[in-house]
Amino acid sequence: MTTALPPGSTIGILGGGQLGRMLALAGARLGLRSHIFAPEEDSPAFDVTRWHTRAGYRDEAALETFARSVSAVTLEFENIPVGTVEFLSRLVPVRPGAKALRCAQDRLNEKALARELGAMTADFAVIDSLADLERALAGPLEAPAVLKTRRFGYDGKGQAKVMRREDAAAAWAAIGGKPGAILEAFVPFEREVSVVAARGIDGGFSAFDVTENEHRNHILHRSVAPARISEATGRMGVDTARRMAEALDYVGVFAIEYFVTGSGAGERLLVNEMAPRVHNSGHWTIEGSDTSQFEQHMRAVAGWPLGSTRRRAPAVEMINLIGDEMGEWTRIAADAGAQLQHYGKAEARAGRKMGHVTRLLG
Ligand code: AMP
């Protein structure tokens, strides 16, 4: 039996972006302090925490000092080297651990696990050369298809759509032409949804309502909970999430992104990917749920009981503010129904997530 870390304990967070910032803010409400470890000088999370370490993820001396200053470590960014988590695990509990990270960092591992557990995914082929790609497109996986790097892709980066067999060489070049890719059948989906859920140290499990997600230019634009799917489909999505978390000995909040195909009795879910962290599609829970995904994660990491995931309105909408969209902040601040979250980033680069707005809908 693991005992819960009491208020006053410090949680180490690897990564200093907006997710780390919102985790630290949620932890503070519970009396849990945060120590952010991140390499970037202008990390948004540094603004809201008393302690931070600015160092690289492979700096073992800095990692050791960090580990000795905290009671548990978590992460807000899935591309932390697995070796870093293994190193820290010898000094302090890391939640989630290396097993979950290793799976979530590789699209092939994610899909293989989903299938092993009986869930569906898009058909796929492992691609390590242009010849592999040409062979796959000639046989089992006809175009249209999507070529993706297995590792380190996000917001549509490291991806190329292959509309015709003749596009193979261009697509291969577009993702960098290196071994370690995957070709997925293009899924003609009705919608995209995600399950954001948590697993506690004691194996307890709790999911938020399934959320529907709309992307623009490969970046999440809008999330609405609940998703427009049948109850049975929703249950399937939550059940797959629970089984994936159990298989990975997961502790903390995570998200599974799904494609929804068909409708009515033919409605189906295909696992797209897993994020081993709090997720953009769960930001609505800050105002829209009894417990936010950020508080839920801090509770899980600290060994506390999971909180209620009851939704607080018939529907809740979250819209991301990308790039110069944050320029609208005075108008949003004047809208009584809008809850603004500003990530405190100084520079509004194109495609950069600057903040979000949540609205409880009637
Ligand atoms: P991902 O990085 O895998 O989440 O992909 C980013 C977005 O690209 C997804 O949210 C989809 O909108 C789209 N996409 C990715 N893979 C596929 C696919 N196999 N079929 C159709 N759309 C896809």
CSV table of C-alpha atoms in Angstrom, one decimal, residues 58-333:
chain,number,residue,atom,x,y,z
A,58,ARG,CA,20.2,14.3,-20.4
A,59,ASP,CA,22.1,16.4,-17.8
A,60,GLU,CA,22.4,13.7,-15.1
A,61,ALA,CA,23.9,15.9,-12.5
A,62,ALA,CA,20.9,18.3,-12.8
A,63,LEU,CA,18.5,15.4,-12.9
A,64,GLU,CA,19.9,13.9,-9.7
A,65,THR,CA,19.7,17.2,-7.8
A,66,PHE,CA,16.1,17.6,-9.1
A,67,ALA,CA,15.2,14.1,-8.1
A,68,ARG,CA,16.4,14.7,-4.6
A,69,SER,CA,14.3,17.8,-4.2
A,70,VAL,CA,10.9,16.2,-5.0
A,71,SER,CA,8.7,13.3,-3.7
A,72,ALA,CA,7.5,12.1,-7.1
A,73,VAL,CA,8.2,13.0,-10.7
A,74,THR,CA,5.7,13.3,-13.6
A,75,LEU,CA,5.9,14.7,-17.2
A,76,GLU,CA,3.9,17.0,-19.4
A,77,PHE,CA,5.7,16.2,-22.6
A,78,GLU,CA,5.9,12.7,-24.2
A,79,ASN,CA,9.2,13.2,-26.0
A,80,ILE,CA,11.3,13.1,-22.8
A,81,PRO,CA,14.0,10.5,-23.5
A,82,VAL,CA,13.1,7.2,-21.9
A,83,GLY,CA,16.6,7.0,-20.5
A,84,THR,CA,15.9,10.2,-18.5
A,85,VAL,CA,12.8,8.5,-16.9
A,86,GLU,CA,14.8,5.3,-16.2
A,87,PHE,CA,17.6,7.4,-14.6
A,88,LEU,CA,15.1,9.3,-12.4
A,89,SER,CA,13.2,6.1,-11.5
A,90,ARG,CA,16.2,4.8,-9.6
A,91,LEU,CA,16.0,7.8,-7.3
A,92,VAL,CA,12.3,8.7,-7.0
A,93,PRO,CA,8.9,7.4,-8.2
A,94,VAL,CA,8.2,8.5,-11.7
A,95,ARG,CA,4.5,8.4,-12.7
A,96,PRO,CA,3.7,7.5,-15.4
A,97,GLY,CA,6.8,5.3,-15.9
A,98,ALA,CA,9.1,4.3,-18.7
A,99,LYS,CA,6.9,1.5,-19.9
A,100,ALA,CA,4.1,3.9,-20.8
A,101,LEU,CA,6.5,6.4,-22.3
A,102,ARG,CA,8.2,3.7,-24.5
A,103,CYS,CA,4.8,2.7,-25.9
A,104,ALA,CA,3.4,6.2,-26.5
A,105,GLN,CA,6.6,7.4,-28.2
A,106,ASP,CA,6.2,5.0,-31.1
A,107,ARG,CA,3.1,4.8,-33.3
A,108,LEU,CA,3.9,1.1,-34.0
A,109,ASN,CA,3.9,0.1,-30.3
A,110,GLU,CA,0.7,2.1,-29.7
A,111,LYS,CA,-1.1,0.4,-32.6
A,112,ALA,CA,0.2,-3.1,-31.7
A,113,LEU,CA,-1.0,-2.7,-28.1
A,114,ALA,CA,-4.4,-1.4,-29.1
A,115,ARG,CA,-4.8,-4.4,-31.4
A,116,GLU,CA,-3.5,-6.9,-28.9
A,117,LEU,CA,-6.3,-5.6,-26.5
A,118,GLY,CA,-8.9,-6.1,-29.2
A,119,ALA,CA,-9.4,-2.5,-30.3
A,120,MET,CA,-9.3,-1.5,-34.0
A,121,THR,CA,-6.8,0.8,-35.7
A,122,ALA,CA,-6.3,1.9,-39.3
A,123,ASP,CA,-4.5,-0.8,-41.3
A,124,PHE,CA,-0.8,0.0,-41.3
A,125,ALA,CA,2.6,-1.1,-42.6
A,126,VAL,CA,6.0,-0.5,-41.2
A,127,ILE,CA,8.1,1.5,-43.6
A,128,ASP,CA,11.9,1.7,-43.4
A,129,SER,CA,12.7,2.7,-47.0
A,130,LEU,CA,11.2,4.1,-50.2
A,131,ALA,CA,11.1,0.5,-51.5
A,132,ASP,CA,9.0,-0.6,-48.5
A,133,LEU,CA,6.6,2.3,-49.2
A,134,GLU,CA,6.3,1.5,-52.9
A,135,ARG,CA,5.7,-2.2,-52.0
A,136,ALA,CA,3.0,-1.3,-49.5
A,137,LEU,CA,1.2,1.0,-51.9
A,138,ALA,CA,1.2,-1.6,-54.6
A,139,GLY,CA,-0.3,-4.2,-52.3
A,140,PRO,CA,-2.0,-4.2,-49.0
A,141,LEU,CA,-2.3,-0.5,-48.5
A,142,GLU,CA,-3.6,1.4,-51.5
A,143,ALA,CA,-3.6,5.2,-51.6
A,144,PRO,CA,-5.0,7.3,-50.2
A,145,ALA,CA,-2.8,6.7,-47.1
A,146,VAL,CA,-0.9,8.7,-44.6
A,147,LEU,CA,2.9,8.3,-44.1
A,148,LYS,CA,4.1,9.2,-40.6
A,149,THR,CA,7.3,9.1,-38.7
A,150,ARG,CA,6.9,6.5,-35.9
A,151,ARG,CA,8.4,8.9,-33.3
A,152,PHE,CA,8.4,12.6,-32.4
A,153,GLY,CA,5.5,13.7,-34.6
A,154,TYR,CA,3.0,16.2,-33.3
A,155,ASP,CA,0.4,18.6,-34.6
A,156,GLY,CA,0.7,17.0,-38.1
A,157,LYS,CA,4.5,17.3,-38.2
A,158,GLY,CA,6.3,14.3,-39.6
A,159,GLN,CA,3.3,13.4,-41.7
A,160,ALA,CA,2.6,13.3,-45.5
A,161,LYS,CA,-0.6,12.3,-47.2
A,162,VAL,CA,-0.1,10.0,-50.1
A,163,MET,CA,-3.0,10.5,-52.6
A,164,ARG,CA,-1.6,8.4,-55.4
A,165,ARG,CA,1.0,5.6,-55.7
A,166,GLU,CA,3.1,8.0,-57.8
A,167,ASP,CA,3.4,10.4,-54.8
A,168,ALA,CA,5.5,7.8,-52.9
A,169,ALA,CA,8.9,9.4,-53.5
A,170,ALA,CA,7.7,12.9,-52.6
A,171,ALA,CA,6.0,11.7,-49.4
A,172,TRP,CA,9.1,9.8,-48.4
A,173,ALA,CA,11.2,12.9,-48.9
A,174,ALA,CA,8.6,15.1,-47.1
A,175,ILE,CA,9.0,13.1,-43.8
A,176,GLY,CA,12.8,13.2,-44.0
A,177,GLY,CA,13.4,9.9,-45.9
A,178,LYS,CA,14.7,8.0,-42.9
A,179,PRO,CA,13.9,4.5,-41.5
A,180,GLY,CA,11.3,4.3,-38.8
A,181,ALA,CA,8.1,5.3,-40.5
A,182,ILE,CA,4.6,3.9,-40.7
A,183,LEU,CA,2.0,4.0,-43.5
A,184,GLU,CA,-1.6,4.1,-42.4
A,185,ALA,CA,-4.7,3.7,-44.5
A,186,PHE,CA,-6.5,7.0,-44.8
A,187,VAL,CA,-9.6,6.7,-42.5
A,188,PRO,CA,-12.7,8.4,-43.9
A,189,PHE,CA,-13.9,9.4,-40.4
A,190,GLU,CA,-17.2,10.9,-39.4
A,191,ARG,CA,-15.5,12.7,-36.5
A,192,GLU,CA,-12.6,12.6,-34.1
A,193,VAL,CA,-13.0,12.0,-30.4
A,194,SER,CA,-10.8,11.4,-27.4
A,195,VAL,CA,-11.1,9.8,-24.0
A,196,VAL,CA,-9.2,11.6,-21.3
A,197,ALA,CA,-8.9,9.3,-18.3
A,198,ALA,CA,-6.9,8.7,-15.1
A,199,ARG,CA,-5.6,5.7,-13.4
A,200,GLY,CA,-4.6,5.9,-9.7
A,201,ILE,CA,-1.7,4.2,-7.8
A,202,ASP,CA,-4.3,1.7,-6.5
A,203,GLY,CA,-5.5,0.8,-10.0
A,204,GLY,CA,-8.6,2.9,-9.7
A,205,PHE,CA,-9.8,4.3,-13.0
A,206,SER,CA,-11.9,7.3,-13.9
A,207,ALA,CA,-12.7,8.9,-17.3
A,208,PHE,CA,-14.1,12.3,-18.3
A,209,ASP,CA,-16.9,12.4,-20.9
A,210,VAL,CA,-15.8,11.5,-24.4
A,211,THR,CA,-14.9,14.7,-26.2
A,212,GLU,CA,-15.3,15.6,-29.8
A,213,ASN,CA,-12.3,17.3,-31.5
A,214,GLU,CA,-12.1,19.5,-34.6
A,215,HIS,CA,-8.7,20.1,-36.1
A,216,ARG,CA,-7.6,23.0,-38.4
A,217,ASN,CA,-4.3,22.7,-40.2
A,218,HIS,CA,-3.5,19.6,-38.1
A,219,ILE,CA,-3.8,21.5,-34.9
A,220,LEU,CA,-6.7,21.1,-32.4
A,221,HIS,CA,-9.1,24.0,-32.9
A,222,ARG,CA,-12.2,23.1,-30.9
A,223,SER,CA,-13.3,20.4,-28.4
A,224,VAL,CA,-16.8,19.8,-27.2
A,225,ALA,CA,-18.0,17.5,-24.5
A,226,PRO,CA,-20.0,15.3,-24.8
A,227,ALA,CA,-19.1,13.9,-28.2
A,228,ARG,CA,-21.9,13.1,-30.7
A,229,ILE,CA,-21.6,9.3,-30.4
A,230,SER,CA,-23.8,6.6,-29.1
A,231,GLU,CA,-23.5,5.5,-25.5
A,232,ALA,CA,-22.4,2.1,-26.5
A,233,THR,CA,-19.5,3.6,-28.6
A,234,GLY,CA,-18.5,5.8,-25.7
A,235,ARG,CA,-18.4,2.9,-23.4
A,236,MET,CA,-16.2,1.0,-25.9
A,237,GLY,CA,-13.8,4.0,-26.0
A,238,VAL,CA,-13.5,4.2,-22.2
A,239,ASP,CA,-13.1,0.5,-21.9
A,240,THR,CA,-10.2,0.5,-24.4
A,241,ALA,CA,-8.6,3.3,-22.5
A,242,ARG,CA,-8.9,1.4,-19.2
A,243,ARG,CA,-7.3,-1.7,-20.8
A,244,MET,CA,-4.5,0.2,-22.3
A,245,ALA,CA,-3.8,1.9,-19.0
A,246,GLU,CA,-3.8,-1.4,-17.1
A,247,ALA,CA,-1.5,-3.0,-19.7
A,248,LEU,CA,1.0,-0.1,-19.2
A,249,ASP,CA,0.8,0.0,-15.4
A,250,TYR,CA,-0.2,3.6,-16.0
A,251,VAL,CA,-0.5,6.2,-13.2
A,252,GLY,CA,-1.8,9.6,-14.0
A,253,VAL,CA,-4.0,11.2,-16.7
A,254,PHE,CA,-3.7,10.2,-20.4
A,255,ALA,CA,-5.7,10.5,-23.6
A,256,ILE,CA,-6.6,8.2,-26.3
A,257,GLU,CA,-7.5,9.8,-29.7
A,258,TYR,CA,-10.0,7.9,-31.8
A,259,PHE,CA,-11.4,8.1,-35.3
A,260,VAL,CA,-15.2,7.5,-35.5
A,261,THR,CA,-16.4,5.8,-38.6
A,262,GLY,CA,-19.9,4.8,-39.7
A,263,SER,CA,-23.1,5.7,-37.9
A,264,GLY,CA,-26.0,4.1,-36.0
A,265,ALA,CA,-25.3,0.4,-35.4
A,266,GLY,CA,-22.3,0.7,-37.7
A,267,GLU,CA,-20.5,3.2,-35.6
A,268,ARG,CA,-16.9,2.1,-34.9
A,269,LEU,CA,-13.9,3.5,-33.1
A,270,LEU,CA,-10.3,3.2,-34.4
A,271,VAL,CA,-7.5,4.1,-32.0
A,272,ASN,CA,-5.3,6.8,-33.5
A,273,GLU,CA,-2.8,7.5,-30.8
A,274,MET,CA,-2.2,7.7,-27.1
A,275,ALA,CA,-0.8,10.7,-25.2
A,276,PRO,CA,0.8,9.8,-21.8
A,277,ARG,CA,0.0,13.1,-20.3
A,278,VAL,CA,-2.8,15.6,-19.8
A,279,HIS,CA,-4.2,16.6,-23.2
A,280,ASN,CA,-5.5,19.7,-25.0
A,281,SER,CA,-8.8,18.0,-25.6
A,282,GLY,CA,-9.3,17.9,-21.8
A,283,HIS,CA,-8.8,21.6,-21.1
A,284,TRP,CA,-12.6,22.0,-20.9
A,285,THR,CA,-12.5,20.2,-17.6
A,286,ILE,CA,-11.0,23.2,-15.8
A,287,GLU,CA,-14.4,24.9,-15.6
A,288,GLY,CA,-16.6,22.1,-17.0
A,289,SER,CA,-16.0,19.3,-14.6
A,290,ASP,CA,-16.0,18.8,-10.8
A,291,THR,CA,-12.3,17.9,-11.0
A,292,SER,CA,-10.1,19.2,-13.8
A,293,GLN,CA,-7.8,16.9,-15.7
A,294,PHE,CA,-4.8,18.8,-14.2
A,295,GLU,CA,-6.0,18.3,-10.6
A,296,GLN,CA,-6.8,14.6,-11.4
A,297,HIS,CA,-3.3,14.1,-12.7
A,298,MET,CA,-1.7,15.7,-9.6
A,299,ARG,CA,-4.0,13.6,-7.4
A,300,ALA,CA,-3.0,10.4,-9.2
A,301,VAL,CA,0.7,11.2,-9.1
A,302,ALA,CA,0.5,12.1,-5.4
A,303,GLY,CA,-1.4,8.9,-4.6
A,304,TRP,CA,-4.6,10.7,-3.7
A,305,PRO,CA,-8.1,9.3,-4.5
A,306,LEU,CA,-9.3,10.4,-7.9
A,307,GLY,CA,-11.9,13.2,-8.0
A,308,SER,CA,-15.4,13.3,-9.5
A,309,THR,CA,-15.5,13.7,-13.2
A,310,ARG,CA,-19.1,15.0,-13.3
A,311,ARG,CA,-19.7,17.5,-16.1
A,312,ARG,CA,-21.1,20.8,-14.8
A,313,ALA,CA,-23.1,21.8,-17.8
A,314,PRO,CA,-25.2,20.1,-20.6
A,315,ALA,CA,-22.2,20.8,-22.9
A,316,VAL,CA,-18.8,22.4,-22.6
A,317,GLU,CA,-16.8,23.9,-25.5
A,318,MET,CA,-13.1,24.8,-25.6
A,319,ILE,CA,-11.5,26.8,-28.4
A,320,ASN,CA,-7.7,27.1,-28.8
A,321,LEU,CA,-6.2,30.5,-29.3
A,322,ILE,CA,-3.4,30.0,-31.9
A,323,GLY,CA,-0.8,32.5,-33.0
A,324,ASP,CA,-2.2,36.0,-33.2
A,325,GLU,CA,-5.7,34.9,-32.1
A,326,MET,CA,-4.7,35.9,-28.6
A,327,GLY,CA,-4.8,39.5,-29.9
A,328,GLU,CA,-8.6,39.2,-29.2
A,329,TRP,CA,-8.0,39.0,-25.4
A,330,THR,CA,-9.8,42.2,-24.6
A,331,ARG,CA,-13.0,41.1,-26.4
A,332,ILE,CA,-12.8,37.7,-24.8
A,333,ALA,CA,-12.2,39.2,-21.3
